[in-house]
XYZ file of C-alpha atoms in Angstrom:
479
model
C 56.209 94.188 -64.297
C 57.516 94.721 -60.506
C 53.996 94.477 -59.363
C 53.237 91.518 -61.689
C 56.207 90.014 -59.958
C 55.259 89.973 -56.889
C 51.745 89.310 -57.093
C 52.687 86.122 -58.763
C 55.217 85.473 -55.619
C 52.280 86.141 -53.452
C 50.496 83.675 -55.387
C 52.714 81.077 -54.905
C 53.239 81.250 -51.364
C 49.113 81.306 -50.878
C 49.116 77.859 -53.214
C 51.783 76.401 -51.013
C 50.470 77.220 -47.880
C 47.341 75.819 -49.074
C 49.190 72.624 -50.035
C 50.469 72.331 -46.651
C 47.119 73.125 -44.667
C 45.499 70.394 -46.902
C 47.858 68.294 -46.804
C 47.708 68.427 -42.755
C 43.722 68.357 -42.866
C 43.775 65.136 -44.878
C 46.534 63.417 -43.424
C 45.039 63.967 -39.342
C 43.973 60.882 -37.825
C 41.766 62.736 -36.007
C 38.092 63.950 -37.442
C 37.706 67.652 -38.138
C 35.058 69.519 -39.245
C 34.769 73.282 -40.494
C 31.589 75.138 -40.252
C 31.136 79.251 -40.919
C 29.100 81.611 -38.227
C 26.121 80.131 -39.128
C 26.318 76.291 -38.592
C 26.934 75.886 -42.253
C 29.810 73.041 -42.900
C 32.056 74.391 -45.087
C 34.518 71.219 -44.692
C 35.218 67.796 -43.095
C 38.787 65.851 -43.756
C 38.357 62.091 -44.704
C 39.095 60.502 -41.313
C 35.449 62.009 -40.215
C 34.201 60.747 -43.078
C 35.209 57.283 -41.875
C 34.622 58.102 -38.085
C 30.911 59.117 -39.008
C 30.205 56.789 -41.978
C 29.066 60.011 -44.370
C 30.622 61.509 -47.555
C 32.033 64.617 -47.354
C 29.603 66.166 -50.545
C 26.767 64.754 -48.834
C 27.007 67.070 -45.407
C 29.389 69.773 -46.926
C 26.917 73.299 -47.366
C 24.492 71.732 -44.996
C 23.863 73.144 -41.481
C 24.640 71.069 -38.329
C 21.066 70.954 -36.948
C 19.329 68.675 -40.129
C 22.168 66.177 -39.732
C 21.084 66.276 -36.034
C 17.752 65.826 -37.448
C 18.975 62.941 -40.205
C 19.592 61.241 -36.565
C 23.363 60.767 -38.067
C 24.632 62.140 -34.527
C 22.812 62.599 -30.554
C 24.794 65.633 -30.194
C 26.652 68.600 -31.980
C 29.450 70.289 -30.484
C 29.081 73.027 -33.280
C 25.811 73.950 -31.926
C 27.039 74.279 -28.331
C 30.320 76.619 -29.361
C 27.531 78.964 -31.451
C 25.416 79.016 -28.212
C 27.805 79.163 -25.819
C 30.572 81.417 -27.413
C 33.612 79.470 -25.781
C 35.253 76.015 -26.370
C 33.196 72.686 -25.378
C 33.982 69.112 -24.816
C 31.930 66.307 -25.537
C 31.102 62.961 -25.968
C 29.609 62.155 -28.863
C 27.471 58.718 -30.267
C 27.477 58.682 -34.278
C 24.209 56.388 -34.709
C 25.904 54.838 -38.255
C 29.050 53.618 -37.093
C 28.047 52.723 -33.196
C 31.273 55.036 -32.681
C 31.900 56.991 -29.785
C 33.913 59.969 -30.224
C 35.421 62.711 -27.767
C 34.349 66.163 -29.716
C 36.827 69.114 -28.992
C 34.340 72.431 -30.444
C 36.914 75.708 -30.694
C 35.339 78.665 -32.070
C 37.554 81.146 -34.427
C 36.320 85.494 -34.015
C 36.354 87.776 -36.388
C 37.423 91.374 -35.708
C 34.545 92.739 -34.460
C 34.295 89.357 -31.910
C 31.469 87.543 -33.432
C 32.082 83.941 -34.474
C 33.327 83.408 -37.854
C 34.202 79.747 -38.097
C 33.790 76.410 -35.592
C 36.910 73.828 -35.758
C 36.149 70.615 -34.499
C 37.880 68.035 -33.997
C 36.802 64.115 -33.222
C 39.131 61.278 -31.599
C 37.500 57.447 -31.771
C 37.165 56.560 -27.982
C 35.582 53.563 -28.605
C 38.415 51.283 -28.487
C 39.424 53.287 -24.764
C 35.190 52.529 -23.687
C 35.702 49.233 -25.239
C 38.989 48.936 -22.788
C 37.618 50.354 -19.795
C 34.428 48.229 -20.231
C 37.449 44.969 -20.419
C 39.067 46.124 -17.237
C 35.392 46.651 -15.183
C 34.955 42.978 -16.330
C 38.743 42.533 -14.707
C 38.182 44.075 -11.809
C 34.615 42.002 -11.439
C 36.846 38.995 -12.083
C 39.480 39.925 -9.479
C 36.497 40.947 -6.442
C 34.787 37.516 -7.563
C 38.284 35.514 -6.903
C 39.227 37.700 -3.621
C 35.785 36.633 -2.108
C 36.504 32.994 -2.910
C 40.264 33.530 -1.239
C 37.924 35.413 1.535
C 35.910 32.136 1.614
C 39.128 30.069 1.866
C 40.373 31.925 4.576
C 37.447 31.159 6.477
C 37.908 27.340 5.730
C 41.495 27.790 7.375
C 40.166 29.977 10.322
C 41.354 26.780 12.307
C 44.853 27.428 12.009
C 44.169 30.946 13.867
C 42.139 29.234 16.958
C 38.773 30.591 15.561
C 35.928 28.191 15.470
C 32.656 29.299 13.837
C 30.045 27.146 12.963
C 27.334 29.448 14.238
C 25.890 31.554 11.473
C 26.263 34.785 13.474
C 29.903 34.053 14.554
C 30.560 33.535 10.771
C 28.735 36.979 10.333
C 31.151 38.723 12.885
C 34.225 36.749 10.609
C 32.617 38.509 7.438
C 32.623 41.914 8.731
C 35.958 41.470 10.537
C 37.532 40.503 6.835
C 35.821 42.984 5.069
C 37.399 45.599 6.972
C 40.823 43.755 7.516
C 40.488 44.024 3.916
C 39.460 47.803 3.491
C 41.891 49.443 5.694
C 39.719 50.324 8.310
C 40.476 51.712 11.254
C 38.486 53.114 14.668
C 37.104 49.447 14.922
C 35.464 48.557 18.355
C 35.043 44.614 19.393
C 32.195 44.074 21.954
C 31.950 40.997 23.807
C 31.583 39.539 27.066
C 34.766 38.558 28.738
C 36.239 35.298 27.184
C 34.364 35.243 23.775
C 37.820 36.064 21.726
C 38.522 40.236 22.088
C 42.172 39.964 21.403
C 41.745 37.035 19.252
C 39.488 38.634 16.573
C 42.143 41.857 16.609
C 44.868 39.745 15.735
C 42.596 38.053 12.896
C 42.151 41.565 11.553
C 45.804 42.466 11.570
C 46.712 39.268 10.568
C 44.396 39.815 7.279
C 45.017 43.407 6.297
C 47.648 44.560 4.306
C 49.525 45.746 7.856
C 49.909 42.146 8.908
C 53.937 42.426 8.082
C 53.683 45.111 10.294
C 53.812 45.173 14.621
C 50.834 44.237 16.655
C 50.774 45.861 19.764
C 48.398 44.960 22.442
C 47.930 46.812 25.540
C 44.779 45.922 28.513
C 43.753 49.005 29.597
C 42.960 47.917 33.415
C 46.059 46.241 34.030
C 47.929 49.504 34.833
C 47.680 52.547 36.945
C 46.812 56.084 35.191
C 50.518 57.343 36.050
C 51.706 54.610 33.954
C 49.269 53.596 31.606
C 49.421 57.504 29.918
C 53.583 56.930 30.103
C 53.011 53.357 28.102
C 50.415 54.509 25.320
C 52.433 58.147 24.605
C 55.688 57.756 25.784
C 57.632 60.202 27.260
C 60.913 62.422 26.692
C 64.214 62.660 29.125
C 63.441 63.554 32.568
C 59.619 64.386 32.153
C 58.960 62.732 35.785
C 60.728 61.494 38.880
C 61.618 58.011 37.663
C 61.315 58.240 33.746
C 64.475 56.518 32.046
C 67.637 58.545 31.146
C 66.683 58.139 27.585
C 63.100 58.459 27.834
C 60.572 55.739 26.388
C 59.222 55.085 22.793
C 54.985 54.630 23.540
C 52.897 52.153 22.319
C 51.216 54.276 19.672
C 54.783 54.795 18.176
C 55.701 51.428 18.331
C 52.831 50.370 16.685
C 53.713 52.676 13.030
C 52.307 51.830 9.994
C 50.869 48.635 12.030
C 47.931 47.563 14.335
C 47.449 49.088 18.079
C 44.635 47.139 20.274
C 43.381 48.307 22.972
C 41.984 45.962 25.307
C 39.016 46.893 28.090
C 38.891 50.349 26.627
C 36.148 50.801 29.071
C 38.569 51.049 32.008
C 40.192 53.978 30.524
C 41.020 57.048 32.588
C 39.414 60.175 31.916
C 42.301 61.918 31.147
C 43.939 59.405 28.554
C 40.453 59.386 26.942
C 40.845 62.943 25.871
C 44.808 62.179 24.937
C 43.603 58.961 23.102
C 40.431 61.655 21.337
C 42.789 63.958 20.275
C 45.205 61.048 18.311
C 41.880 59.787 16.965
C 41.127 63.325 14.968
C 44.530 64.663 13.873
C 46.787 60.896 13.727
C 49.712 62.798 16.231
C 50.888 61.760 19.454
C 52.441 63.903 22.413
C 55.013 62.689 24.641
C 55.098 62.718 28.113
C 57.385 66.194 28.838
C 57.713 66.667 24.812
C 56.970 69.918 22.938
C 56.598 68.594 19.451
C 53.880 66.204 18.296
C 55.032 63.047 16.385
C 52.801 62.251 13.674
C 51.492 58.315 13.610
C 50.126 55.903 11.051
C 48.646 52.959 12.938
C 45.222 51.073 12.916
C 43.149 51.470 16.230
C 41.029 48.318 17.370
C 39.965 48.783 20.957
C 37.408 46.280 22.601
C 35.264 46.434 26.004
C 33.664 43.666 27.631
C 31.784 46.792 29.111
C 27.972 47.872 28.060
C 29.092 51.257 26.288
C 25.030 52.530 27.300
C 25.854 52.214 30.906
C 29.776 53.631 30.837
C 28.347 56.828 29.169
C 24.925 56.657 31.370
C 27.713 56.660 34.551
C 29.996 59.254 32.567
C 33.173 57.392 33.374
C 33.531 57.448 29.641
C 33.820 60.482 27.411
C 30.649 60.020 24.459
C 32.679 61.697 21.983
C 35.552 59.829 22.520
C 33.124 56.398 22.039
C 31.204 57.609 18.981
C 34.465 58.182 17.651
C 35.759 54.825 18.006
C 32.293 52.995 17.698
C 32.781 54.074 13.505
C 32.905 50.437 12.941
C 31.463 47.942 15.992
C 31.719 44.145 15.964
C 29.883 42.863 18.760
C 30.949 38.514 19.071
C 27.539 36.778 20.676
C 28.581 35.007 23.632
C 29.697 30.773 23.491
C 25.831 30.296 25.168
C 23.976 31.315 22.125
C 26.648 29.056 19.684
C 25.989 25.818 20.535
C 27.407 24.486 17.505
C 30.645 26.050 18.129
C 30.942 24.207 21.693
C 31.268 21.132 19.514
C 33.972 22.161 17.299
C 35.364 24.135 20.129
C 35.316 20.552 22.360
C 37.065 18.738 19.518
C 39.312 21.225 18.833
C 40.767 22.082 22.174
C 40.687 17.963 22.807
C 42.641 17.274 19.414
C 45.391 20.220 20.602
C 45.832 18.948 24.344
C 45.841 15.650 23.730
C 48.762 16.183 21.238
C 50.759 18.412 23.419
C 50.334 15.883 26.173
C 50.854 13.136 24.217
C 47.787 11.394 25.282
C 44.354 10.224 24.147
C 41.446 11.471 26.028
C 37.934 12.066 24.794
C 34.222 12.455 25.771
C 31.329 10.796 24.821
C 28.076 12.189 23.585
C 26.413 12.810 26.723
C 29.373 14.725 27.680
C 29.304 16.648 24.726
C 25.648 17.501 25.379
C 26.504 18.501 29.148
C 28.554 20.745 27.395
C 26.218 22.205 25.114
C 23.536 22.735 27.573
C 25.771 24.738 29.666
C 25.574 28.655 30.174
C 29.716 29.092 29.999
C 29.706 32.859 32.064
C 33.022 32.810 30.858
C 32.984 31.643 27.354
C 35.365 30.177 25.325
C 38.478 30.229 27.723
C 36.634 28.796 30.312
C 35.515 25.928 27.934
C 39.117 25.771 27.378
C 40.527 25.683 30.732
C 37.450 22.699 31.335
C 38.921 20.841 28.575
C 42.461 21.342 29.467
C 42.155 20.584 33.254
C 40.364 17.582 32.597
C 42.958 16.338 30.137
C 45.920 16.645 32.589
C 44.317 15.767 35.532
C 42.187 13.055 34.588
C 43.232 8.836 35.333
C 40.695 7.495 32.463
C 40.259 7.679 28.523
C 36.875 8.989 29.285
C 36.195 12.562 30.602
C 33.250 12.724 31.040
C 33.152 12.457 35.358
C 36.223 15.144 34.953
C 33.866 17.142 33.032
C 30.996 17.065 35.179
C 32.731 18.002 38.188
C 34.329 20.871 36.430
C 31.037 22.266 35.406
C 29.907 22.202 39.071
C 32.265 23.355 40.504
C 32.488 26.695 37.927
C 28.431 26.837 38.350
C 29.188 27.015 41.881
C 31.573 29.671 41.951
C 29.668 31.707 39.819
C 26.593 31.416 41.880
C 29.234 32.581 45.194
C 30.339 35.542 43.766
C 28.076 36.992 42.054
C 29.816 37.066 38.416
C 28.039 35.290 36.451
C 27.150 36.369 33.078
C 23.761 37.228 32.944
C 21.579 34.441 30.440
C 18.121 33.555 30.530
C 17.295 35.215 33.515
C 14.395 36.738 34.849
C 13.796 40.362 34.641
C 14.569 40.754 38.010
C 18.225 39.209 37.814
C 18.677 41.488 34.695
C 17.195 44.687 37.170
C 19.684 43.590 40.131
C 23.002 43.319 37.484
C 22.381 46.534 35.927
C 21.797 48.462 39.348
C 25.542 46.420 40.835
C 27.258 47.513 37.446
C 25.712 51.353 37.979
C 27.136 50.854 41.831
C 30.312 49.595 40.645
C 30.951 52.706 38.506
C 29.671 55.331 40.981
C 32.355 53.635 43.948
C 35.344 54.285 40.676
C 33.885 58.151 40.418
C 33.134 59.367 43.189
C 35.047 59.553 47.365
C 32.398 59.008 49.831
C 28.837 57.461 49.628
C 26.867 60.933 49.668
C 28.283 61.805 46.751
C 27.283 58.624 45.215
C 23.827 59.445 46.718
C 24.060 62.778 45.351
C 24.497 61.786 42.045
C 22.233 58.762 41.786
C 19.965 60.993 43.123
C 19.018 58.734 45.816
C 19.602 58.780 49.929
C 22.760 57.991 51.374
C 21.178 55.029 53.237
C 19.752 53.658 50.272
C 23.091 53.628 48.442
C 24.750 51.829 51.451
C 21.897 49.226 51.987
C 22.109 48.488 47.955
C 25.867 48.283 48.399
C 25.760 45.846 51.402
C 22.919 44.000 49.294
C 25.371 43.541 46.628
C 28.745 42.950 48.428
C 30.200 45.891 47.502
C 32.586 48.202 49.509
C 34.696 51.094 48.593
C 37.645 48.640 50.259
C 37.003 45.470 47.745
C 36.679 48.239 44.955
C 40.351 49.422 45.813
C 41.779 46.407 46.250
């Protein structure tokens, strides 16, 4: 009777243990399916009969692959746990109810380790794909309506001073937005002198998301190495006969979390090059005198008016140091090759001077054309200062003898000294400006003229007779 007793207590903990597992196998939201060792499902809870659009006495004693083969599923996660031995994830498309379902295979061992049962279980991800298929078409949306804002800041480029009616000047504006747009930084502006450096760094600032943040702008030439290192870096108390008390905050700090350009790059000593390298590959600035490096956030946009080929061909500037800022290079065509610009540059600059004069001025057509047929060595500010000059200074409403004489007169003092920006010219003109530039750089590098000949690899005769032939002196090159 004792054993009868508990035998029947057994009994009813088994039934209500079985009440409970059912009970939890019926009521998941979830699909699960049961098979033995061999593939053979033993059970499947009514959720995957929904999920997979089959009855559970239809598939229950058949094994996985022939409902593979029925075509009722691409995929079986039972299959993959029986080959595999270990748990698998997978996605999973039930052909009858265009479901997809995320398939969680866990195999169950027996004592002696061999498989003795595969749980699976199924969650409906079709409502997430559906979702996530919603919020690609979002995002489309969103990139579609930022390129139309991109488009609309183009149609306001006015208010920033930037004229471009030329197709490649509106090309340069693309690129510039696109990667005011994508954070980038290591950007390089190329450009002869006048055609809008600084201007173009400010309209990349000014259209990132670091345009609440400073702009610092620093011109490279315009300072002597002992102070030009002390300016970018900054440097601590008493690092050098002269430094402030307190010591000085540099321009790279200054510039945190914002936009530092650097203007005529090219003109860069040697020595702040490899300073100006190392910020470039770990983002951490040294101070003058300091011990500890200070660890900077800040955009670089520096911009030459320089060839880059014939800076590196001289070695007065450090190739690594310009691959490394060349990642992204905007080169702006000179105002020679936009002639449409000149126009809307004309009425632009005429519109603003006349207004801050408070007068009327303005050209006529053949003016205009004058204009337009002119080679502008240097670019847009000298268009500018044209304009402007001729505004003040002029007695008439009409410009054009004010503008006539101020195109001489700049055609003549390019033709005196020799700085004219090379267009259109003959081969030898192009020969004779690239051998003065080389010149130029070798008088910067090097002490006497047999050095120079040494490294140009020509006599030392030769190198003064091309010197004298180009008005050069190691004097005028000083001063």
């Amino acid at each position: 009777m004792h054993e009868f007793e508990v035998a029947a207590q057994k009994l009813g903990s088994y039934k209500r243990l079985n009440t409970e597992l059912e009970a939890i196998f019926e009521s998941s939201s979830d699909g699960i399916w049961v098979s033995d060792g061999q593939g053979r499902v033993i059970n499947i809870n009514s959720a995957s009969e929904k999920l997979n659009g089959v009855s559970a006495k239809d598939v229950i004693g058949k094994n996985i692959k022939s409902i593979i083969e029925r075509g009722l599923i691409d995929r079986s996660a039972t299959l993959e746990v029986l080959a595999t031995k270990r748990q698998v994830n997978i996605l999973q498309h039930v052909t009858r109810t265009d479901k997809c379902l995320l398939v969680t295979g866990t195999p169950v061992f027996d004592e002696e380790g061999n498989i003795s049962l595969v749980v699976v279980n199924e969650r409906d991800m079709t409502r997430l794909s559906a979702l996530q298929e919603q919020l690609d078409k979002t995002r489309m949306l969103a990139e579609k309506f930022r390129d139309e804002l991109v488009q609309t800041s183009m149609l306001e480029l006015e208010k920033q001073e930037i004229i471009a009616e030329n197709e490649d000047m509106k090309q340069v504006l693309r690129v510039a937005l696109k990667l005011a747009r994508l954070k980038a930084s290591n950007i390089l502006i190329l450009g002869e002198s006048g055609t809008g450096k600084g201007l173009l760094a400010k309209f990349i600032h000014k259209n990132s998301e670091r345009r609440k943040k400073p702009f610092i702008q620093i011109n490279c030439a315009a300072l002597p190495e002992n102070l030009l290192e002390g300016e970018l870096f900054g440097y601590e108390k008493g690092a050098f006969t002269g430094a402030r008390e307190q010591g000085k905050v540099g321009l790279f700090e200054l510039a945190q979390e914002g936009t530092l350009f650097l203007d005529e790059i090219g003109d860069l000593p040697l020595s702040i090059q490899a300073k100006l390298l190392k910020y470039l590959d770990d983002h951490e600035v040294m101070r003058l005198g300091g011990t500890k490096p200070k660890k900077v956030d800040c955009t670089v946009i520096a911009a030459t008016n320089r060839d880059p080929e014939i800076l590196r061909r001289g070695r007065t500037f450090r190739e690594d140091l310009y691959y490394r800022l060349s990642t992204f290079t905007i080169r702006i065509p000179p105002l020679r090759k936009r002639p449409e610009d000149i126009f809307e540059l004309t009425n632009y600059f005429l519109h603003k001077y006349n207004k801050a004069y408070g007068l009327k001025r303005r050209l006529s057509r053949d003016a205009i054309e004058a204009l337009q047929h002119y080679a502008f060595p240097g670019n847009v500010r000298e268009l500018e200062n044209i304009l402007k000059k001729a505004i003040v200074l002029s007695e008439g409403e009409v410009l054009d003898g004010s503008i006539t004489r101020g195109l001489e007169q700049n055609a003549r003092r390019s033709m005196v000294s020799g700085n004219g920006k090379r267009h259109e010219s003959s081969l030898v003109n192009e020969v004779l400006a690239v051998e003065r530039d080389i010149l130029k750089d070798a008088i910067a590098r090097f002490k006497s003229t047999r050095d120079m000949a040494s490294h140009l690899g020509v006599s030392q005769p030769a190198v003064v007779r091309k010197m004298r032939k180009h008005g050069l002196s190691r004097l005028s090159m000083q001063q």
